[in-house]
């Protein structure tokens, strides 16, 4: 009941507490046999407040019908992933090879794409997709309060503003 009241108040006032946007990133070593001095051998995970994760889940539920994706998108989608993408690609290649046709494949590495998302463009895209203005207003306030720090061993860096990414 209390969470329901809190979330309703957030939507009414388009305002989230500053703590909603405070994150801690922790670098994790990807290959323990690799070079520990190579920054590319680390992947950061970001810890966020539980209350903001709950609110995010509510927003996704509320906005679900407006957040449609292309059927050919496999990543960041429930019940879909790399295996589905590989199956589709191999099926298409096999289809054309069986018919004696040439097959040309191009790929695009967008592994860092989510790190570079412009918040302003994201808000416009959400409005265009049909997400309610009241929700986009909350996201504007929330993303304006996004700050992060890094934790390395027992040390924590200073907070810095997060100006892009999701």
Tab-separated table of C-alpha atoms in Angstrom:
chain	number	residue	atom	x	y	z
A	1	UNK	CA	0.000	0.000	0.000
A	2	UNK	CA	2.817	2.435	0.863
A	3	UNK	CA	4.658	1.746	-2.384
A	4	UNK	CA	1.469	2.317	-4.342
A	5	UNK	CA	1.038	5.723	-2.688
A	6	UNK	CA	4.681	6.619	-3.226
A	7	UNK	CA	4.628	5.667	-6.909
A	8	UNK	CA	1.337	7.499	-7.488
A	9	UNK	CA	2.807	10.624	-5.819
A	10	UNK	CA	5.902	10.392	-8.037
A	11	UNK	CA	3.701	10.306	-11.140
A	12	UNK	CA	1.450	13.142	-9.972
A	13	UNK	CA	4.359	15.465	-9.197
A	14	UNK	CA	6.806	14.223	-11.880
A	15	UNK	CA	9.437	14.108	-9.183
A	16	UNK	CA	11.679	11.343	-7.858
A	17	UNK	CA	13.939	11.495	-4.820
A	18	UNK	CA	17.588	12.256	-5.534
A	19	UNK	CA	18.519	8.798	-4.252
A	20	UNK	CA	16.644	7.179	-7.183
A	21	UNK	CA	19.483	8.271	-9.447
A	22	UNK	CA	22.466	7.272	-7.306
A	23	UNK	CA	24.366	4.310	-8.714
A	24	UNK	CA	27.536	2.426	-7.880
A	25	UNK	CA	29.466	0.737	-10.700
A	26	UNK	CA	31.754	-2.148	-9.961
A	27	UNK	CA	34.252	-3.374	-12.568
A	28	UNK	CA	34.323	-7.162	-12.896
A	29	UNK	CA	37.217	-9.049	-14.447
A	30	UNK	CA	35.973	-10.946	-17.501
A	31	UNK	CA	38.907	-13.297	-18.146
A	32	UNK	CA	40.793	-14.255	-14.996
A	33	UNK	CA	43.613	-15.717	-17.082
A	34	UNK	CA	43.863	-12.519	-19.140
A	35	UNK	CA	45.699	-9.281	-18.512
A	36	UNK	CA	44.318	-7.700	-15.330
A	37	UNK	CA	45.859	-4.361	-16.401
A	38	UNK	CA	43.826	-4.235	-19.630
A	39	UNK	CA	40.697	-2.076	-19.207
A	40	UNK	CA	39.006	-4.085	-21.994
A	41	UNK	CA	39.194	-7.130	-19.738
A	42	UNK	CA	36.642	-5.586	-17.377
A	43	UNK	CA	32.886	-5.227	-17.537
A	44	UNK	CA	31.129	-2.878	-15.188
A	45	UNK	CA	27.935	-3.802	-13.431
A	46	UNK	CA	25.888	-1.017	-11.947
A	47	UNK	CA	24.025	-1.355	-8.695
A	48	UNK	CA	20.944	0.786	-8.301
A	49	UNK	CA	18.575	1.355	-5.373
A	50	UNK	CA	15.974	-1.383	-4.951
A	51	UNK	CA	13.134	1.156	-4.730
A	52	UNK	CA	14.074	2.621	-8.115
A	53	UNK	CA	14.226	-0.890	-9.638
A	54	UNK	CA	10.701	-1.547	-8.330
A	55	UNK	CA	9.431	1.721	-9.772
A	56	UNK	CA	11.144	0.935	-13.075
A	57	UNK	CA	9.320	-2.428	-13.183
A	58	UNK	CA	6.003	-0.635	-12.630
A	59	UNK	CA	6.755	1.829	-15.446
A	60	UNK	CA	7.652	-0.980	-17.837
A	61	UNK	CA	4.372	-2.712	-17.009
A	62	UNK	CA	2.385	0.494	-17.514
A	63	UNK	CA	4.165	1.385	-20.768
A	64	UNK	CA	4.436	-2.150	-22.140
A	65	UNK	CA	1.900	-1.712	-24.932
A	66	UNK	CA	3.715	1.369	-26.294
A	67	UNK	CA	7.142	-0.295	-26.221
A	68	UNK	CA	6.794	-2.621	-29.195
A	69	UNK	CA	9.902	-3.965	-30.877
A	70	UNK	CA	10.645	-5.348	-34.299
A	71	UNK	CA	10.142	-9.119	-34.550
A	72	UNK	CA	13.703	-9.363	-35.882
A	73	UNK	CA	15.145	-7.865	-32.694
A	74	UNK	CA	16.618	-10.575	-30.524
A	75	UNK	CA	18.558	-8.758	-27.810
A	76	UNK	CA	17.077	-7.079	-24.720
A	77	UNK	CA	13.797	-8.853	-25.273
A	78	UNK	CA	12.012	-11.437	-23.137
A	79	UNK	CA	12.314	-15.039	-24.316
A	80	UNK	CA	14.786	-14.123	-27.033
A	81	UNK	CA	18.540	-13.980	-27.381
A	82	UNK	CA	21.662	-14.941	-29.280
A	83	UNK	CA	20.524	-18.488	-30.034
A	84	UNK	CA	17.419	-17.165	-31.785
A	85	UNK	CA	19.481	-14.688	-33.830
A	86	UNK	CA	21.987	-17.392	-34.830
A	87	UNK	CA	19.180	-19.766	-35.802
A	88	UNK	CA	17.538	-17.078	-37.975
A	89	UNK	CA	20.813	-16.177	-39.657
A	90	UNK	CA	21.796	-19.772	-40.417
A	91	UNK	CA	18.284	-20.544	-41.701
A	92	UNK	CA	18.366	-17.578	-44.070
A	93	UNK	CA	21.877	-18.398	-45.318
A	94	UNK	CA	20.950	-22.063	-45.820
A	95	UNK	CA	17.789	-21.048	-47.721
A	96	UNK	CA	19.710	-18.973	-50.261
A	97	UNK	CA	22.665	-21.377	-50.586
A	98	UNK	CA	20.259	-24.264	-51.275
A	99	UNK	CA	18.878	-22.181	-54.161
A	100	UNK	CA	22.360	-21.511	-55.568
A	101	UNK	CA	22.210	-17.837	-54.685
A	102	UNK	CA	25.003	-15.662	-53.354
A	103	UNK	CA	24.786	-14.631	-49.740
A	104	UNK	CA	26.288	-11.395	-48.438
A	105	UNK	CA	26.287	-10.723	-44.736
A	106	UNK	CA	27.116	-7.509	-42.931
A	107	UNK	CA	27.282	-7.079	-39.208
A	108	UNK	CA	27.280	-4.089	-36.945
A	109	UNK	CA	28.808	-4.027	-33.488
A	110	UNK	CA	26.532	-1.928	-31.304
A	111	UNK	CA	27.781	-3.338	-28.017
A	112	UNK	CA	28.316	0.152	-26.560
A	113	UNK	CA	25.195	1.694	-28.105
A	114	UNK	CA	23.250	1.863	-24.839
A	115	UNK	CA	26.094	3.829	-23.268
A	116	UNK	CA	25.664	6.615	-25.829
A	117	UNK	CA	21.888	7.087	-25.951
A	118	UNK	CA	20.926	10.757	-25.928
A	119	UNK	CA	18.367	11.290	-23.190
A	120	UNK	CA	16.609	14.031	-25.162
A	121	UNK	CA	16.231	11.778	-28.212
A	122	UNK	CA	15.034	8.965	-25.968
A	123	UNK	CA	12.295	11.191	-24.498
A	124	UNK	CA	11.148	12.196	-27.993
A	125	UNK	CA	11.143	8.557	-29.115
A	126	UNK	CA	9.077	7.532	-26.097
A	127	UNK	CA	6.521	10.274	-26.771
A	128	UNK	CA	6.370	9.288	-30.453
A	129	UNK	CA	5.825	5.654	-29.420
A	130	UNK	CA	2.812	6.706	-27.344
A	131	UNK	CA	4.252	6.698	-23.828
A	132	UNK	CA	2.239	9.064	-21.649
A	133	UNK	CA	3.715	12.529	-21.095
A	134	UNK	CA	3.379	12.123	-17.325
A	135	UNK	CA	5.760	9.139	-17.469
A	136	UNK	CA	8.240	10.911	-19.761
A	137	UNK	CA	8.201	13.864	-17.340
A	138	UNK	CA	9.128	11.519	-14.494
A	139	UNK	CA	11.933	10.038	-16.603
A	140	UNK	CA	13.229	13.555	-17.365
A	141	UNK	CA	13.416	14.318	-13.650
A	142	UNK	CA	14.921	10.922	-12.862
A	143	UNK	CA	17.587	11.018	-15.588
A	144	UNK	CA	18.484	14.569	-14.553
A	145	UNK	CA	19.435	13.175	-11.153
A	146	UNK	CA	21.594	10.307	-12.373
A	147	UNK	CA	24.930	10.190	-10.599
A	148	UNK	CA	27.380	7.352	-10.366
A	149	UNK	CA	30.580	6.420	-8.607
A	150	UNK	CA	32.949	3.500	-9.001
A	151	UNK	CA	33.890	1.080	-6.292
A	152	UNK	CA	37.291	-0.553	-6.598
A	153	UNK	CA	38.279	-2.857	-3.737
A	154	UNK	CA	37.436	-0.777	-0.653
A	155	UNK	CA	37.689	2.630	-2.346
A	156	UNK	CA	34.844	4.671	-3.804
A	157	UNK	CA	35.346	7.393	-6.395
A	158	UNK	CA	33.697	10.792	-6.341
A	159	UNK	CA	30.177	11.068	-7.793
A	160	UNK	CA	29.890	12.120	-11.411
A	161	UNK	CA	26.880	13.057	-13.508
A	162	UNK	CA	25.604	10.558	-16.077
A	163	UNK	CA	24.717	12.550	-19.193
A	164	UNK	CA	23.935	9.727	-21.624
A	165	UNK	CA	23.068	6.067	-21.642
A	166	UNK	CA	20.215	4.045	-20.250
